[in-house]
Backbone as a ProteinNet text record, in pm:
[ID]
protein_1_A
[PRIMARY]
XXXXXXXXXXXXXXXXXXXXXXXXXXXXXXXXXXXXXXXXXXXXXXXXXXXXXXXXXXXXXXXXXXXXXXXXXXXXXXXXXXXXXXXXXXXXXXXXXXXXXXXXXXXXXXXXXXXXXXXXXXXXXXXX
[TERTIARY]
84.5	0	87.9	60.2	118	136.9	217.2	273.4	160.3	34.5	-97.3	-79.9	23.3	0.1	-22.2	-26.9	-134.4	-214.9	-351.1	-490.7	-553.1	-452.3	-505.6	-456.7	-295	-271.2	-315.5	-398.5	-490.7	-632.2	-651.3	-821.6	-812.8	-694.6	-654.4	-621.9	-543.9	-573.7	-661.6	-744.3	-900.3	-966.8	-961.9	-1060.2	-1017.8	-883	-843.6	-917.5	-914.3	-959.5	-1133.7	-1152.4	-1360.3	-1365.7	-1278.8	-1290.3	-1328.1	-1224	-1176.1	-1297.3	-1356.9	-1453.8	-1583.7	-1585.3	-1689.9	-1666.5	-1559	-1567.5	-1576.4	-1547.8	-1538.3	-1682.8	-1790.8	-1908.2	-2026.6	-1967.4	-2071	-2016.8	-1889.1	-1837.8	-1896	-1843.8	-1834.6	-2002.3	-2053.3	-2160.1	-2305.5	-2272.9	-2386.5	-2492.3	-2364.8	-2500.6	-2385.7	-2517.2	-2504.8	-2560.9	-2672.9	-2709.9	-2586	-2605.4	-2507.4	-2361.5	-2346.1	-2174.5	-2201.5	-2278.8	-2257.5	-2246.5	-2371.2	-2334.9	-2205.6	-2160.2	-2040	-1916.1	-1881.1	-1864.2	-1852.9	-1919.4	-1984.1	-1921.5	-1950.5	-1918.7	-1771.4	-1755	-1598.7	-1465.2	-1524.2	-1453.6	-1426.3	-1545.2	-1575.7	-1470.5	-1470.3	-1337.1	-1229.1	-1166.9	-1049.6	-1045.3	-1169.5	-1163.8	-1190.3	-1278.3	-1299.5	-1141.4	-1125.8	-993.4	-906.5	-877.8	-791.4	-876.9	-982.1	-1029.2	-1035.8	-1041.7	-985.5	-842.8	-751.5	-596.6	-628.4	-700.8	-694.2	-838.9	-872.9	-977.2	-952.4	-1061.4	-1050.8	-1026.7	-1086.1	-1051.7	-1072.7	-1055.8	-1087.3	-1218.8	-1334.1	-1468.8	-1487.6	-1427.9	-1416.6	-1366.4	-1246.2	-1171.1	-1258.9	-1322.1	-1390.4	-1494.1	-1593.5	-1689.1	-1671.8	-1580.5	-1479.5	-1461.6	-1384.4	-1350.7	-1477.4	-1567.8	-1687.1	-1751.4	-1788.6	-1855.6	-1798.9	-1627.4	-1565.3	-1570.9	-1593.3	-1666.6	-1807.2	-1876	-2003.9	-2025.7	-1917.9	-1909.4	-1835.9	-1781.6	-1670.7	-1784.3	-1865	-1951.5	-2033.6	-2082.9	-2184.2	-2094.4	-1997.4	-1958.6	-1927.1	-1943.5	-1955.8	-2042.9	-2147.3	-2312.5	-2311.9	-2276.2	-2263.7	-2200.6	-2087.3	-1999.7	-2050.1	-2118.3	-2186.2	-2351.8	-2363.1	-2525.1	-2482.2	-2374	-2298.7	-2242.7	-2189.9	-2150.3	-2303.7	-2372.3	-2431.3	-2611.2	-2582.6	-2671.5	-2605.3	-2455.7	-2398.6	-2345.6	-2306.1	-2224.6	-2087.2	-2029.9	-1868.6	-1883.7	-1777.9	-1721.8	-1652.2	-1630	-1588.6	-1456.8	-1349.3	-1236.1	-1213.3	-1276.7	-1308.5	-1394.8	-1457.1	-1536.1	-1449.6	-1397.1	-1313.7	-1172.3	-1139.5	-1049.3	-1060.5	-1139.4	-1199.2	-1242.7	-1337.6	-1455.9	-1357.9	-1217.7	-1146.9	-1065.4	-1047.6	-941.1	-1014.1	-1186.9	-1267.9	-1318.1	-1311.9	-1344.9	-1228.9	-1086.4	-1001.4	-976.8	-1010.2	-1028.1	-1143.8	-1226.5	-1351.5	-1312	-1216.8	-1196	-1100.5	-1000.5	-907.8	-958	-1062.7	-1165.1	-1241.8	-1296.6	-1350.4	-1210.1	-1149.5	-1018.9	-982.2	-956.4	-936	-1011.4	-1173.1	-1292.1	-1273.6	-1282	-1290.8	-1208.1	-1066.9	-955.3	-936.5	-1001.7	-992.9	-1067.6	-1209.4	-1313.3	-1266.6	-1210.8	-1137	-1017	-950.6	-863.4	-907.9	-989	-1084.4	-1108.5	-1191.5	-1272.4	-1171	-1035.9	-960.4	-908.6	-885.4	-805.5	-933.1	-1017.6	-1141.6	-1154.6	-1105.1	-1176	-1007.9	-900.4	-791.7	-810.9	-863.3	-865.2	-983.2	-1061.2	-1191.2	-1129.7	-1085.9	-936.3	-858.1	-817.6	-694.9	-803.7
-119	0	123.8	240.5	338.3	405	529.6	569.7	660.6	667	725	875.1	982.1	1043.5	1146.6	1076.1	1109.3	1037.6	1101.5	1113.6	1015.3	1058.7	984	842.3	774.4	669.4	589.8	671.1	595.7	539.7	611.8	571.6	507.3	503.3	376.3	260.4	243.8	133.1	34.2	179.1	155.9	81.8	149.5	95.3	-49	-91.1	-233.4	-301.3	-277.4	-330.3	-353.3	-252.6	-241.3	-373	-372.1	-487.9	-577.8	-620.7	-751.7	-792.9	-706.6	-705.1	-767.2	-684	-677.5	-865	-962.8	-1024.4	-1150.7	-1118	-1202.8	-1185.7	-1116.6	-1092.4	-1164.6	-1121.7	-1228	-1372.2	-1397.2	-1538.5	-1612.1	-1627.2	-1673.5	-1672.6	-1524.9	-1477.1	-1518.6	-1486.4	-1447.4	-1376.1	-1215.2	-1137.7	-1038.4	-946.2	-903.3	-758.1	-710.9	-597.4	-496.7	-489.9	-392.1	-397.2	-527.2	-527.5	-428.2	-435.8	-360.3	-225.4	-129.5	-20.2	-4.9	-142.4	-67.3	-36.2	-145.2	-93.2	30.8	72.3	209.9	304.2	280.1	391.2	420.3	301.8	252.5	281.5	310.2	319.4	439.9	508.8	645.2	733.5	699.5	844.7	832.2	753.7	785	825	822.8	865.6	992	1001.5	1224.5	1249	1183.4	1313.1	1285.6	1174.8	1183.4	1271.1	1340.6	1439.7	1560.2	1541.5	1706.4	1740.2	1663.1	1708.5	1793.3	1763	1864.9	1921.5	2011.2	2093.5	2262.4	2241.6	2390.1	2542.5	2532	2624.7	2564.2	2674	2625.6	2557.4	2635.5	2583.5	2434.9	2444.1	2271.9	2180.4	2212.7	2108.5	2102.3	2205.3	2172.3	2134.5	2163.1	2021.6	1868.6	1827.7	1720.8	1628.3	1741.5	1667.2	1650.2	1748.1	1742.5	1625.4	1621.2	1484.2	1340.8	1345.9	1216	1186.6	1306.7	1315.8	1283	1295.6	1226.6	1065.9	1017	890	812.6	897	805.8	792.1	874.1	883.2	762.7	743.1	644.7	498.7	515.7	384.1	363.8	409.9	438.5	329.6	383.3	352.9	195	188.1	33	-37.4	-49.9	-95.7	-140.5	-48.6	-51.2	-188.7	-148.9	-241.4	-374.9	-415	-519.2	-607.5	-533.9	-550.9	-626.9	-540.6	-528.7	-669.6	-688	-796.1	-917.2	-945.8	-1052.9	-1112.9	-1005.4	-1047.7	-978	-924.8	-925.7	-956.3	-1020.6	-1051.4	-909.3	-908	-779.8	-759.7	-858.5	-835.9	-735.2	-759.8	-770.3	-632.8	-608.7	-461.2	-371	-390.4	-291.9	-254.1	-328.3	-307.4	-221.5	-275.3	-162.2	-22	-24.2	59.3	152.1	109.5	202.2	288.7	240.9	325.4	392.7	354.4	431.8	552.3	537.9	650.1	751.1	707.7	804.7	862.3	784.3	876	974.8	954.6	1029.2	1158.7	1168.7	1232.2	1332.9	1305.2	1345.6	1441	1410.1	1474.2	1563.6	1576.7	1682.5	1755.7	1737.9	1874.4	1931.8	1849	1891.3	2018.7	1908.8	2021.2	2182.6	2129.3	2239.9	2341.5	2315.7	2418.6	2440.4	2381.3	2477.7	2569.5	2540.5	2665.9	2746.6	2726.9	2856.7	2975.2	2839.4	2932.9	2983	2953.5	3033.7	3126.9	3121.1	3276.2	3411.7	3318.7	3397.4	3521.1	3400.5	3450.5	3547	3496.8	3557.1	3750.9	3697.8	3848.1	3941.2	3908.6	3945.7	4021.2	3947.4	3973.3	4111.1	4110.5	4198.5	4339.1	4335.8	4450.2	4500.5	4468.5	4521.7	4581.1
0	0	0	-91.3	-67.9	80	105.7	239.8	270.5	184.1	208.3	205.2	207.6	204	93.7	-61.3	-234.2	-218.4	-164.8	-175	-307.3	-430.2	-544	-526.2	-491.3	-472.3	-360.1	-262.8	-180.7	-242.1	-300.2	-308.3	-443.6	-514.5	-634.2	-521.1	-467.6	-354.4	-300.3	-238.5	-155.2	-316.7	-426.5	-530	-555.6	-552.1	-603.9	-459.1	-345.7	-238.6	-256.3	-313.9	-364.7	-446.2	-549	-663.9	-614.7	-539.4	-463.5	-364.8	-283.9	-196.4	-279.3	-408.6	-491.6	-539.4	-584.9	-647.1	-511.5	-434.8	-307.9	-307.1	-253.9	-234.7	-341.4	-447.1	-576.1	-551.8	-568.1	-600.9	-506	-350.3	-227.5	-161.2	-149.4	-82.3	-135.2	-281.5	-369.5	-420	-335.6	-306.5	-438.3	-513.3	-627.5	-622.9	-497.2	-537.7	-440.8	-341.8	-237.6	-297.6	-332.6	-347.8	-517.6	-573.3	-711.5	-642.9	-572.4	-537.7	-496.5	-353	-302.8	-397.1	-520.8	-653	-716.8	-729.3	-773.4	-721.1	-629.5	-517.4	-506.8	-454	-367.8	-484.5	-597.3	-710.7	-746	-778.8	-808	-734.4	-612	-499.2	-618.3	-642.5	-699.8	-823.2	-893.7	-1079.9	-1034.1	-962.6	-905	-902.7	-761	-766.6	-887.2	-954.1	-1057.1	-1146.9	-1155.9	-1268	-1218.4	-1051.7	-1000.8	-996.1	-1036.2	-1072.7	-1223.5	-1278.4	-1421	-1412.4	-1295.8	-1253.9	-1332.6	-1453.5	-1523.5	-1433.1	-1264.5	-1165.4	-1051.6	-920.9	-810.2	-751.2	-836.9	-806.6	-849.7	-1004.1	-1069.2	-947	-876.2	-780.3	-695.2	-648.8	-483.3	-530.7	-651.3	-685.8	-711.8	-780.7	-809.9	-649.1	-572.1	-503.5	-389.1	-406.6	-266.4	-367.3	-451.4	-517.1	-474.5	-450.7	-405.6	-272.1	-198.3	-13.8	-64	-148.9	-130.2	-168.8	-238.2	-300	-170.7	-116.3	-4.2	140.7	149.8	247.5	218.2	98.3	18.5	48.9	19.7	11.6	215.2	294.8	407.2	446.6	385.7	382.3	335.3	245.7	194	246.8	320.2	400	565.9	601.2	683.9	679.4	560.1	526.4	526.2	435	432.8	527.4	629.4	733.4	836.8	891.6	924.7	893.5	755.6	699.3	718.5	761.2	785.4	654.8	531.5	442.1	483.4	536.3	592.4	774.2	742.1	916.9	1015.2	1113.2	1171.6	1146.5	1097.6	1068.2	968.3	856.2	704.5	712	758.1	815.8	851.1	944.2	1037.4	943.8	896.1	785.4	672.6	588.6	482.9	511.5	628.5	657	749.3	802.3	819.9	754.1	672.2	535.7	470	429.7	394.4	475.9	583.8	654.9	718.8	625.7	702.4	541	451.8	296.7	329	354.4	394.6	426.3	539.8	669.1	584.5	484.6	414.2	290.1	235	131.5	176.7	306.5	394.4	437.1	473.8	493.7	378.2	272.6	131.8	84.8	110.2	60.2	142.3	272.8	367.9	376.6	328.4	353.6	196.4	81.4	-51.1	-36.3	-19.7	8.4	76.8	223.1	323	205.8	138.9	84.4	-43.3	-111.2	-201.2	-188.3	-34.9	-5.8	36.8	98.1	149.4	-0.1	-77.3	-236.8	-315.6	-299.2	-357.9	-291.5	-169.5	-102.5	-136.3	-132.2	-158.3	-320	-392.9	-531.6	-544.1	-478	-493.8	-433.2	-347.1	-290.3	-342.1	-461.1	-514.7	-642.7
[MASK]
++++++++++++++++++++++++++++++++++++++++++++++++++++++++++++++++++++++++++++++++++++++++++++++++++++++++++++++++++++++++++++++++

């Protein structure tokens, strides 16, 4: 696993980990609807931010990337259902559903301190 600290080579990670979850879950389980969302989902964080590295401006990035805080939250959600219906064990839970929620945690500071420094740059610019 990467040293986690490129956002993008994490959640390429976390996504090979979704796959895997995803193919363990159909093969083994036999369950086909949740594991597709968590799919979906669990995938999606990392194609955002790899499309908020070539963000036309600042607003593009902090949509980009608040869209991959909403996909990482989602896949939260699925992880949780999964868990919870008795298709993952607590090992297998606590594992995933932790790396997902410290990507989570990482996309909300992202989000939160571009907007801060937006508004900061924004009000600087209206000044001069």
């Amino acid at each position: 696993m990467p040293s986690g600290s490129d956002i993008a080579d994490r959640s390429y990670a976390f996504a090979l980990r979704v796959v895997n979850a995803y193919k363990y879950l159909c093969a083994e389980q036999g369950e086909h609807v949740m594991s597709k969302q968590l799919l979906r989902s669990g995938t999606a964080i990392g194609a955002l931010i790899c499309e908020a590295k070539f963000a036309q401006s600042r607003a593009d990035f902090v949509n980009k990337m608040s869209i991959a805080l909403k996909e990482a939250n989602e896949t939260l959600y699925w992880l949780r259902l999964l868990h919870d219906s008795g298709y993952t064990d607590d090992k297998v839970h606590s594992s995933i559903y932790g790396e997902a929620d410290e990507i989570t945690a990482i996309l909300a500071s992202i989000v939160k301190s571009t907007k801060a420094n937006t508004l900061k740059f924004d009000s600087k610019q209206s000044v001069t």
